Amino acid sequence: MLILALASYLFYRRFPNNYQHPNFYAEDGQVFARNIINNGFLKAIGTTFNGYYIWGLYILEKIGMVINFIFFHNEFANLARSFAIVSYMFLGFITTLPILLFKNYFRLMAISLIVLLGLFVAMPNYDYAIIGTIGNLKFAFIYLAFLLLVYRHLMPEGSKMVYLVDFGLLICANTNITVYPMILFSLLRYIPKLKGKEFYKRLFSDRSFQSLLVLGVILLPQLYIVKAHGVPVLKGYLDSGYIQNRTIEIFLSRSYLFGFLSPINKSLNNVVVIILMAALIGFGWFYAGRYRKIFIFGIISVFLASLLFVVKRTGVSSLFSGYKDGGPDQFFYPQNWIFGFVVSLVVVEIVNKLKLVSLRILIYGSIFGFIIFGLAPKASSYGSNDSMNQNVGTIYAVGQKDCNSKQSFFNLTIYPTTNIHYDGVSRKKLCTNSVVNYRPNVVGFGLLPDNNHYIQISEVNIFQTFISPINNLSGISVYFSTFTHTIHTPYNLILYRANCSVKLAETSIPINNLNDNAFYTVRIASIAHSANVKYCFSIKPEGSNPDPLALQLSKPDIYLQGDTINNNHITNRDIVFSLYYN
């Protein structure tokens, strides 16, 4: 339990925003929560989503509702925060499950590598869509099924644990259709029993085979539904044509290698990727030893997971751009987990063949050092990617704004964009204590970067005026672009009165903490009586020849309560910023 709690906390630290600034994320509230609330849990379980069942997601949401009832007074607005807790816990559970399942089958060093890679598999681009949300956890059930199938393959004959394992596989298969072909791996353990004249008797007297037969029968209804109705192509969602020259990047680099090579992804190309994959598969084949079947199963499972997704969502190929970035995380992170699992087994088998103990220690030290100091810092935005909160706001802030109107029902804006709503929320359901008494730490104005329209600070004299909506103004969050460079020369944020000439405060920006294309909050001494007062701020370099640092600009005419003044000229594009309060 302690390890599970620690792992869950690590996922929280990787992306705390969905708890600290909660809102429903897309289908989490718009489809899943509403279905349970309106129709009940059992009826929700019996409904399909995009052509197949999603039992696991409804179970997770129901657990979230129980948490909300126990800890958050069962307020509708607190459901999103409860879902975030469930997400952290589920990710922690899956990544530490190998400790429980394989402590009697794998070497301790192999399990340690598997768990560590699971905790820090890279999700640098779309962590907000996975960590702290429910919907994209449907892909995590692929990895859960893989773990259960490997355990099922290794478990002793006659073990009653097989019933619990097969129940888990039932949930996985009724959450992600990719699990169906993976279940065929479970047949391998019965091949030795096919020898001899009494193989039918021996086979059908096996408790695990009987359980597998029952599992196969129970899975038939969903198979019929998918065959009869198919998995629909969603208009406008990844439905463009497949780009063939992205095949190696998607099926080899992103599916297998990205978890290890994300820090150097931009340096890769198709030739390098093919050579690396050939070498890794070759080493796996020759050195996996007693784990060779598991290694092959892992390689095939990764391929199947990517293939079955890409076949139905061909437009995902357009999100890849020749190794310029890692592409969407939510569709490929379980593949990275699986590959990390089988590579860990092979690596430990190879290292343990070395007779020199000091050499083993050196290699293991290097591997763990690479994960902790190389992968872990790149494994997430660690909360800096708060564009959803900047664009939409927390469910409390959105709800408070709605509750200040005279409407009886609301179409509540939810993540990730302002055109997604939870429709028909009653005043009684929404306007509870958490919403009515909410006081935000961050106030956003819907300002987001627009097609890389930016101003390089060193080249202009730029100011932004704004009106603080509440008291205790304590900082300004600004969206910076560093052009992928590390900034070494100092910059300052200066706060003025509304006329942009009377200086109120000047703060040095911690340049070492700036990420490219991300918000950074520059703190100032809290101003107690800042409500409805107009201010002005500017970012200026110290000295000559500063390193290039840019401010991203929004779409025209988004924030109408303030102006951007560029070299004494007012522009219709505002600096992308928000305000921070104690």
XYZ file of C-alpha atoms in Angstrom:
582
model
C 0.000 0.000 0.000
C 2.871 2.360 0.781
C 4.418 1.781 -2.649
C 1.030 2.327 -4.311
C 0.550 5.575 -2.382
C 4.025 6.768 -3.358
C 3.489 5.891 -7.030
C 0.108 7.680 -7.061
C 1.730 10.728 -5.480
C 4.464 10.704 -8.131
C 1.821 10.810 -10.860
C 0.154 13.662 -9.001
C 3.472 15.532 -8.934
C 3.966 14.881 -12.640
C 0.755 16.731 -13.434
C -1.075 18.184 -10.425
C -3.106 20.688 -12.473
C -6.092 18.417 -12.983
C -6.486 18.261 -9.203
C -5.410 21.789 -8.317
C -7.401 23.402 -11.145
C -10.040 20.753 -11.867
C -12.579 20.610 -14.634
C -14.213 17.757 -16.505
C -12.006 16.644 -19.378
C -14.066 16.070 -22.553
C -15.860 12.700 -22.362
C -15.028 12.282 -18.653
C -17.946 14.539 -17.825
C -19.745 15.154 -21.092
C -20.421 11.452 -21.748
C -19.321 9.102 -18.956
C -20.317 10.970 -15.787
C -23.565 12.194 -17.312
C -24.459 8.662 -18.390
C -23.949 7.290 -14.866
C -25.761 10.216 -13.216
C -28.734 10.135 -15.596
C -29.082 6.387 -16.171
C -27.358 4.666 -13.262
C -24.139 2.669 -13.133
C -25.480 -0.679 -14.386
C -27.192 0.820 -17.417
C -24.091 2.862 -18.202
C -21.986 -0.319 -18.139
C -24.308 -1.798 -20.757
C -23.882 1.072 -23.232
C -21.162 1.269 -25.871
C -18.915 4.208 -26.738
C -17.582 4.498 -30.292
C -18.769 0.959 -30.983
C -17.498 -1.001 -27.954
C -17.893 -1.250 -24.189
C -15.808 0.814 -21.785
C -16.465 -1.008 -18.533
C -13.171 -0.013 -16.972
C -13.779 3.695 -17.439
C -17.248 3.518 -15.914
C -15.841 1.564 -12.961
C -13.170 4.237 -12.434
C -15.762 7.005 -12.648
C -17.984 5.210 -10.164
C -15.045 4.947 -7.760
C -14.563 8.681 -8.266
C -18.188 9.278 -7.329
C -17.718 7.269 -4.133
C -14.639 9.359 -3.278
C -16.631 12.505 -3.996
C -19.393 11.323 -1.653
C -16.991 10.484 1.178
C -14.540 13.381 0.985
C -16.131 16.227 -1.010
C -19.734 16.414 0.265
C -21.017 14.817 -2.964
C -20.953 18.193 -4.734
C -21.246 18.010 -8.500
C -18.423 20.526 -8.962
C -16.045 18.300 -6.969
C -16.512 15.288 -9.248
C -13.706 16.446 -11.544
C -11.303 16.625 -8.590
C -12.392 13.139 -7.482
C -11.785 11.801 -10.993
C -8.274 13.266 -10.876
C -7.578 11.367 -7.646
C -8.820 8.119 -9.228
C -6.611 8.701 -12.257
C -3.483 9.188 -10.144
C -4.332 6.095 -8.093
C -5.063 3.924 -11.132
C -1.832 4.909 -12.871
C 0.033 4.219 -9.633
C -1.691 0.835 -9.317
C -0.883 -0.286 -12.854
C 2.768 0.746 -12.762
C 3.429 -0.948 -9.410
C 1.338 -4.074 -10.076
C 4.416 -6.009 -11.362
C 5.743 -5.976 -7.776
C 2.697 -7.922 -6.605
C 2.395 -10.214 -9.620
C 5.986 -11.136 -10.415
C 7.904 -11.041 -7.126
C 8.188 -14.851 -7.276
C 8.987 -15.050 -11.008
C 11.371 -12.234 -11.964
C 14.590 -10.943 -10.508
C 14.230 -7.972 -8.164
C 16.336 -5.813 -10.490
C 14.012 -6.573 -13.435
C 10.919 -5.646 -11.419
C 12.627 -2.446 -10.245
C 13.386 -1.432 -13.832
C 9.861 -2.240 -14.986
C 8.302 -0.160 -12.223
C 10.700 2.762 -12.607
C 10.141 2.918 -16.370
C 6.403 2.728 -15.792
C 6.482 5.666 -13.411
C 8.550 7.834 -15.717
C 7.572 6.774 -19.222
C 7.658 9.976 -21.219
C 4.402 11.905 -21.614
C 5.887 15.329 -22.341
C 3.412 16.635 -24.892
C -0.050 15.550 -23.791
C 0.357 14.682 -20.108
C -2.716 16.810 -19.305
C -4.858 14.435 -21.373
C -3.759 11.339 -19.415
C -2.553 12.115 -15.902
C -5.481 13.253 -13.795
C -8.182 12.360 -16.344
C -10.247 9.228 -16.991
C -11.089 8.984 -20.700
C -7.637 8.217 -22.085
C -7.041 5.578 -19.427
C -8.813 3.170 -21.754
C -5.399 2.673 -23.362
C -3.871 1.805 -19.977
C -6.095 -1.295 -19.891
C -3.953 -2.703 -22.725
C -0.955 -2.716 -20.393
C -3.039 -4.079 -17.531
C -4.181 -6.953 -19.770
C -0.567 -7.607 -20.780
C 0.477 -7.885 -17.130
C -2.404 -10.208 -16.310
C -1.719 -12.422 -19.327
C 1.974 -12.742 -18.454
C 1.049 -13.619 -14.868
C -1.545 -16.121 -16.115
C 1.147 -17.755 -18.249
C 3.499 -18.100 -15.269
C 1.080 -18.924 -12.453
C 1.058 -22.485 -11.031
C -1.477 -25.045 -12.172
C -4.601 -25.256 -10.085
C -4.261 -21.750 -8.681
C -7.618 -20.233 -7.789
C -6.137 -16.818 -8.601
C -6.963 -17.589 -12.229
C -10.583 -16.596 -11.634
C -9.576 -13.135 -10.423
C -7.102 -12.772 -13.282
C -9.718 -13.726 -15.882
C -12.216 -11.334 -14.330
C -9.598 -8.605 -14.762
C -9.101 -9.658 -18.385
C -12.865 -9.500 -18.908
C -12.890 -5.877 -17.737
C -9.837 -5.038 -19.873
C -11.325 -6.594 -23.024
C -14.616 -4.800 -22.422
C -12.729 -1.526 -22.142
C -10.290 -1.758 -25.053
C -10.946 -4.044 -28.005
C -7.189 -4.490 -28.599
C -7.138 -6.946 -25.696
C -9.076 -9.585 -27.708
C -6.192 -10.803 -29.908
C -3.794 -10.505 -26.946
C -5.804 -13.126 -25.022
C -4.658 -15.755 -27.540
C -1.301 -15.738 -25.722
C -2.993 -17.515 -22.811
C -3.317 -20.662 -24.973
C 0.458 -21.266 -24.968
C 0.497 -22.832 -21.521
C -1.842 -25.603 -22.683
C 0.247 -26.776 -25.662
C 2.228 -29.333 -23.590
C -1.058 -30.928 -22.533
C -1.975 -31.692 -26.125
C 0.486 -34.566 -26.163
C -0.818 -38.050 -25.434
C -4.087 -39.847 -25.964
C -5.886 -38.387 -22.959
C -5.163 -34.766 -23.766
C -8.891 -33.812 -23.854
C -9.404 -35.193 -20.379
C -6.246 -33.521 -19.104
C -7.137 -30.243 -20.781
C -10.743 -29.970 -19.671
C -9.928 -30.979 -16.109
C -7.606 -27.951 -15.842
C -9.215 -25.195 -13.753
C -7.457 -22.424 -15.669
C -8.566 -23.794 -19.051
C -12.151 -24.032 -17.838
C -11.965 -20.418 -16.706
C -10.517 -19.412 -20.077
C -13.396 -21.106 -21.891
C -15.917 -19.235 -19.757
C -14.058 -15.978 -20.417
C -14.188 -16.628 -24.176
C -17.949 -17.220 -24.067
C -18.601 -14.063 -22.029
C -16.543 -12.011 -24.517
C -18.627 -13.128 -27.514
C -21.433 -10.534 -27.160
C -19.085 -7.573 -27.566
C -17.401 -9.306 -30.493
C -20.801 -9.623 -32.149
C -21.618 -5.951 -31.495
C -18.322 -4.787 -33.001
C -18.717 -7.085 -36.010
C -22.318 -6.036 -36.581
C -21.889 -2.288 -36.109
C -18.173 -1.700 -36.448
C -16.067 1.008 -34.793
C -17.316 4.224 -36.396
C -15.052 6.837 -37.908
C -15.739 10.069 -36.050
C -16.214 12.944 -38.462
C -13.488 15.493 -38.015
C -11.523 13.402 -35.500
C -8.365 11.830 -36.918
C -10.277 10.823 -40.043
C -7.896 12.220 -42.673
C -5.914 9.893 -44.916
C -2.950 7.900 -43.670
C 0.473 9.420 -44.415
C 2.603 6.437 -45.407
C 6.009 8.039 -44.876
C 5.210 8.308 -41.160
C 4.971 4.505 -40.801
C 8.408 3.869 -39.294
C 8.100 6.891 -37.024
C 4.742 5.680 -35.687
C 5.130 1.909 -35.604
C 8.750 1.676 -34.502
C 9.930 4.922 -32.953
C 6.766 6.093 -31.196
C 5.392 2.675 -30.327
C 8.595 1.056 -29.045
C 11.508 3.439 -28.528
C 10.000 6.714 -27.379
C 9.928 5.774 -23.705
C 13.720 5.451 -23.794
C 14.722 8.023 -26.398
C 12.317 10.928 -25.882
C 15.129 13.325 -24.849
C 16.847 12.804 -28.220
C 13.766 12.196 -30.375
C 14.579 15.162 -32.642
C 17.939 13.600 -33.491
C 16.408 10.358 -34.783
C 15.590 9.333 -38.330
C 14.159 6.233 -40.010
C 17.520 4.569 -40.586
C 18.655 4.988 -36.988
C 15.306 3.725 -35.700
C 15.387 0.609 -37.885
C 18.939 -0.222 -36.771
C 18.092 0.269 -33.095
C 14.942 -1.846 -33.322
C 16.736 -4.634 -35.179
C 19.472 -4.656 -32.527
C 17.011 -4.679 -29.623
C 14.882 -7.461 -31.106
C 18.024 -9.450 -31.916
C 19.354 -9.128 -28.376
C 15.911 -10.025 -27.045
C 15.677 -13.140 -29.157
C 19.117 -14.447 -28.198
C 19.287 -13.403 -24.545
C 15.709 -13.469 -23.231
C 16.218 -17.132 -22.350
C 13.294 -18.465 -20.308
C 11.418 -15.214 -20.986
C 11.583 -15.465 -24.777
C 7.850 -16.173 -25.156
C 7.043 -13.152 -23.012
C 9.456 -11.010 -25.028
C 7.834 -12.027 -28.327
C 4.372 -11.523 -26.840
C 5.375 -8.004 -25.814
C 6.713 -7.119 -29.267
C 3.529 -8.405 -30.936
C 1.259 -6.683 -28.388
C 2.886 -3.306 -29.041
C 2.440 -3.726 -32.784
C -1.204 -4.814 -32.424
C -2.056 -1.896 -30.134
C -0.687 0.634 -32.614
C -2.024 -1.124 -35.708
C -5.604 -1.475 -34.464
C -5.666 2.164 -33.403
C -4.104 3.604 -36.558
C -6.356 1.542 -38.856
C -9.425 3.257 -37.369
C -7.815 6.649 -36.733
C -5.633 7.111 -39.807
C -5.455 10.856 -39.264
C -3.156 10.358 -36.274
C -0.336 10.121 -38.806
C -0.765 13.827 -39.565
C 0.241 14.616 -35.972
C 3.752 13.319 -36.640
C 6.247 15.520 -38.409
C 9.451 13.647 -39.029
C 10.726 13.293 -35.450
C 10.280 17.012 -34.745
C 8.238 16.075 -31.689
C 6.971 12.940 -30.019
C 3.394 13.162 -31.216
C 0.350 12.469 -29.038
C 1.121 10.568 -25.845
C -2.340 9.222 -25.091
C -2.402 6.728 -27.972
C 1.027 5.174 -27.388
C 1.995 5.223 -23.717
C 0.855 1.612 -22.994
C 3.030 0.429 -25.883
C 5.993 2.198 -24.286
C 5.158 0.504 -20.984
C 5.010 -2.956 -22.586
C 8.293 -2.489 -24.435
C 9.928 -1.206 -21.255
C 8.688 -4.359 -19.508
C 10.207 -6.851 -21.961
C 13.427 -4.880 -22.450
C 13.903 -4.806 -18.677
C 13.690 -8.617 -18.564
C 16.265 -8.980 -21.342
C 18.670 -6.396 -19.933
C 18.706 -8.055 -16.518
C 19.252 -11.479 -18.087
C 22.240 -10.118 -20.032
C 23.805 -8.236 -17.117
C 23.457 -11.189 -14.754
C 25.514 -13.318 -17.120
C 28.512 -11.125 -16.265
C 30.763 -12.711 -13.662
C 32.386 -9.490 -12.468
C 30.163 -8.059 -9.721
C 31.668 -4.567 -9.953
C 30.812 -4.456 -13.660
C 27.210 -5.408 -12.895
C 26.986 -2.637 -10.328
C 28.431 -0.133 -12.796
C 25.941 -1.111 -15.532
C 22.933 -1.084 -13.221
C 24.055 2.236 -11.772
C 24.295 3.697 -15.275
C 20.848 2.379 -16.253
C 19.110 3.677 -13.148
C 21.003 6.946 -13.428
C 19.831 7.346 -17.026
C 16.211 6.778 -16.004
C 16.307 9.073 -12.967
C 18.436 11.885 -14.392
C 17.809 11.475 -18.121
C 14.225 10.269 -18.570
C 12.447 11.420 -15.411
C 13.042 15.187 -15.880
C 11.681 14.904 -19.441
C 8.801 12.598 -18.531
C 6.192 15.306 -18.096
C 5.528 19.023 -18.124
C 5.317 18.707 -14.313
C 2.344 21.026 -14.178
C 3.698 23.806 -16.397
C 1.395 22.865 -19.273
C -1.726 24.550 -17.912
C -3.170 25.712 -21.227
C -6.515 24.055 -20.473
C -6.956 26.042 -17.285
C -5.850 29.207 -19.058
C -8.306 28.589 -21.886
C -11.353 27.331 -19.980
C -10.817 27.823 -16.245
C -11.635 25.560 -13.314
C -15.082 24.077 -12.919
C -15.448 26.295 -9.844
C -14.669 29.521 -11.708
C -16.849 28.589 -14.683
C -19.640 27.492 -12.355
C -19.401 30.633 -10.228
C -19.762 32.785 -13.315
C -22.836 30.808 -14.361
C -24.318 30.928 -10.869
C -24.023 34.727 -10.825
C -26.541 34.813 -13.675
C -30.289 34.327 -13.250
C -30.511 31.125 -15.301
C -32.000 27.951 -13.874
C -29.986 25.587 -16.095
C -26.476 25.941 -17.494
C -24.346 24.554 -20.296
C -21.158 24.213 -18.295
C -17.934 24.801 -20.235
C -15.443 21.938 -19.775
C -11.942 21.099 -20.959
C -10.156 21.176 -23.263
C -11.862 23.872 -25.374
C -14.649 26.362 -24.854
C -16.993 24.661 -27.345
C -17.345 21.507 -25.203
C -20.121 21.578 -22.609
C -21.884 19.546 -19.966
C -25.422 20.508 -20.949
C -28.438 21.134 -18.752
C -26.839 21.420 -15.309
C -29.410 22.663 -12.809
C -28.743 25.575 -10.463
C -29.344 23.302 -7.466
C -26.740 20.827 -8.670
C -24.066 23.363 -9.617
C -24.357 26.290 -7.203
C -23.067 24.592 -4.041
C -20.558 25.842 -1.472
C -17.456 24.932 -3.469
C -18.659 27.040 -6.383
C -20.347 29.938 -4.598
C -17.435 30.486 -2.182
C -14.669 29.819 -4.691
C -11.750 32.199 -4.740
C -9.266 31.477 -7.551
C -5.477 31.391 -7.372
C -5.278 31.910 -11.111
C -7.499 34.131 -13.234
C -7.255 33.549 -16.970
C -8.779 35.581 -19.741
C -9.014 32.968 -22.500
C -5.695 34.095 -23.982
C -3.809 31.388 -25.875
C -0.996 31.532 -28.472
C -2.227 32.012 -32.021
C -0.179 30.337 -34.756
C 3.141 31.441 -33.323
C 2.450 35.166 -33.476
C 5.093 36.463 -31.102
C 7.162 39.485 -30.142
C 10.862 39.146 -29.374
C 11.370 41.168 -26.216
C 14.840 42.486 -27.019
C 13.630 44.096 -30.231
C 10.663 46.118 -28.932
C 9.410 48.182 -26.015
C 6.195 46.355 -25.118
C 3.582 46.876 -22.385
C 0.331 45.125 -21.471
C -2.419 46.804 -19.467
C -5.024 44.837 -17.510
C -7.656 45.148 -14.791
C -7.291 42.929 -11.734
C -10.711 41.402 -11.003
C -10.019 40.595 -7.315
C -7.789 41.601 -4.382
C -4.341 40.252 -3.460
C -2.700 40.298 -6.888
C 0.484 38.291 -6.304
C 1.924 37.427 -9.689
C 1.597 37.377 -13.459
C 1.772 34.202 -15.552
C 3.279 34.877 -18.966
C 3.551 32.489 -21.918
C 7.208 32.504 -22.995
C 8.958 31.044 -26.018
C 12.673 30.315 -25.723
C 13.111 28.870 -29.247
C 14.302 25.616 -27.594
C 17.348 27.460 -26.193
C 18.427 27.827 -22.596
C 18.247 31.456 -21.492
C 21.302 32.716 -19.623
C 20.942 36.505 -19.688
C 18.663 38.121 -17.075
C 15.145 39.449 -17.703
C 12.851 41.365 -15.351
C 9.099 41.755 -15.034
C 8.077 45.313 -14.175
C 4.641 46.249 -12.820
C 3.375 49.799 -13.362
C 0.308 51.824 -12.698
C -2.186 52.024 -15.536
C -0.167 54.739 -17.314
C 2.786 52.321 -17.799
C 5.212 54.905 -16.406
C 4.934 54.823 -12.592
C 6.783 51.715 -11.447
C 5.208 49.671 -8.622
C 7.440 46.604 -8.540
C 10.307 44.987 -10.415
C 11.058 41.259 -10.161
C 13.884 39.216 -11.633
C 12.596 36.271 -13.686
C 14.236 32.934 -12.728
C 15.430 32.265 -16.265
C 16.678 28.748 -15.468
C 13.080 27.674 -14.841
C 11.691 28.860 -18.170
C 10.375 26.176 -20.513
C 9.831 26.693 -24.213
C 6.237 27.502 -25.134
C 4.873 27.399 -21.599
C 3.439 29.686 -18.932
C 5.673 30.822 -16.110
C 4.331 32.656 -13.064
C 6.439 35.597 -11.961
C 5.622 36.341 -8.327
C 5.372 39.870 -6.902
C 4.680 41.240 -3.426
C 0.950 40.783 -2.859
C -1.189 43.880 -3.468
C -4.051 43.738 -0.961
C -6.488 46.153 -2.612
C -6.087 45.240 -6.291
C -9.731 44.514 -7.165
C -10.946 46.516 -10.186
C -7.636 48.445 -10.384
C -5.925 48.881 -13.737
C -2.235 48.000 -14.028
C 0.432 47.632 -16.672
C 3.350 45.223 -16.964
C 6.382 44.810 -19.174
C 9.184 42.265 -19.641
C 12.622 43.786 -20.217
C 16.148 42.383 -20.534
C 19.084 43.555 -18.480
C 22.104 44.756 -20.396
C 22.896 44.404 -24.084
C 22.851 41.344 -26.383
C 20.305 39.306 -24.401
C 19.480 35.713 -25.294
C 16.344 35.604 -27.469
C 13.135 35.403 -25.436
C 9.683 35.938 -26.903
C 6.154 36.634 -25.740
C 3.399 34.792 -27.574
C 0.383 36.803 -28.734
C -3.289 35.827 -28.744
C -5.908 36.036 -31.432
C -7.115 39.598 -32.099
C -9.621 41.252 -29.760
C -9.847 38.522 -27.097
C -9.096 40.610 -23.995
C -10.963 43.909 -24.294
C -10.252 45.306 -20.816
C -6.603 45.983 -21.573
C -4.248 46.911 -24.407
C -0.921 45.741 -25.763
C 1.338 48.682 -26.528
C 4.134 47.848 -28.948
C 6.642 50.673 -29.451
C 3.968 53.239 -28.486
C 1.365 51.696 -30.828
C -1.709 49.842 -29.530
C -2.186 46.439 -31.193
C -5.274 44.229 -31.256
C -3.321 41.117 -30.155
C -2.692 40.808 -26.432
C 0.244 39.192 -24.706
C -0.782 35.701 -23.562
C -0.965 36.064 -19.791
C -3.032 35.363 -16.685
C -2.998 36.632 -13.100
C -1.975 34.854 -9.916
C -3.442 35.506 -6.435
C -2.573 34.395 -2.906
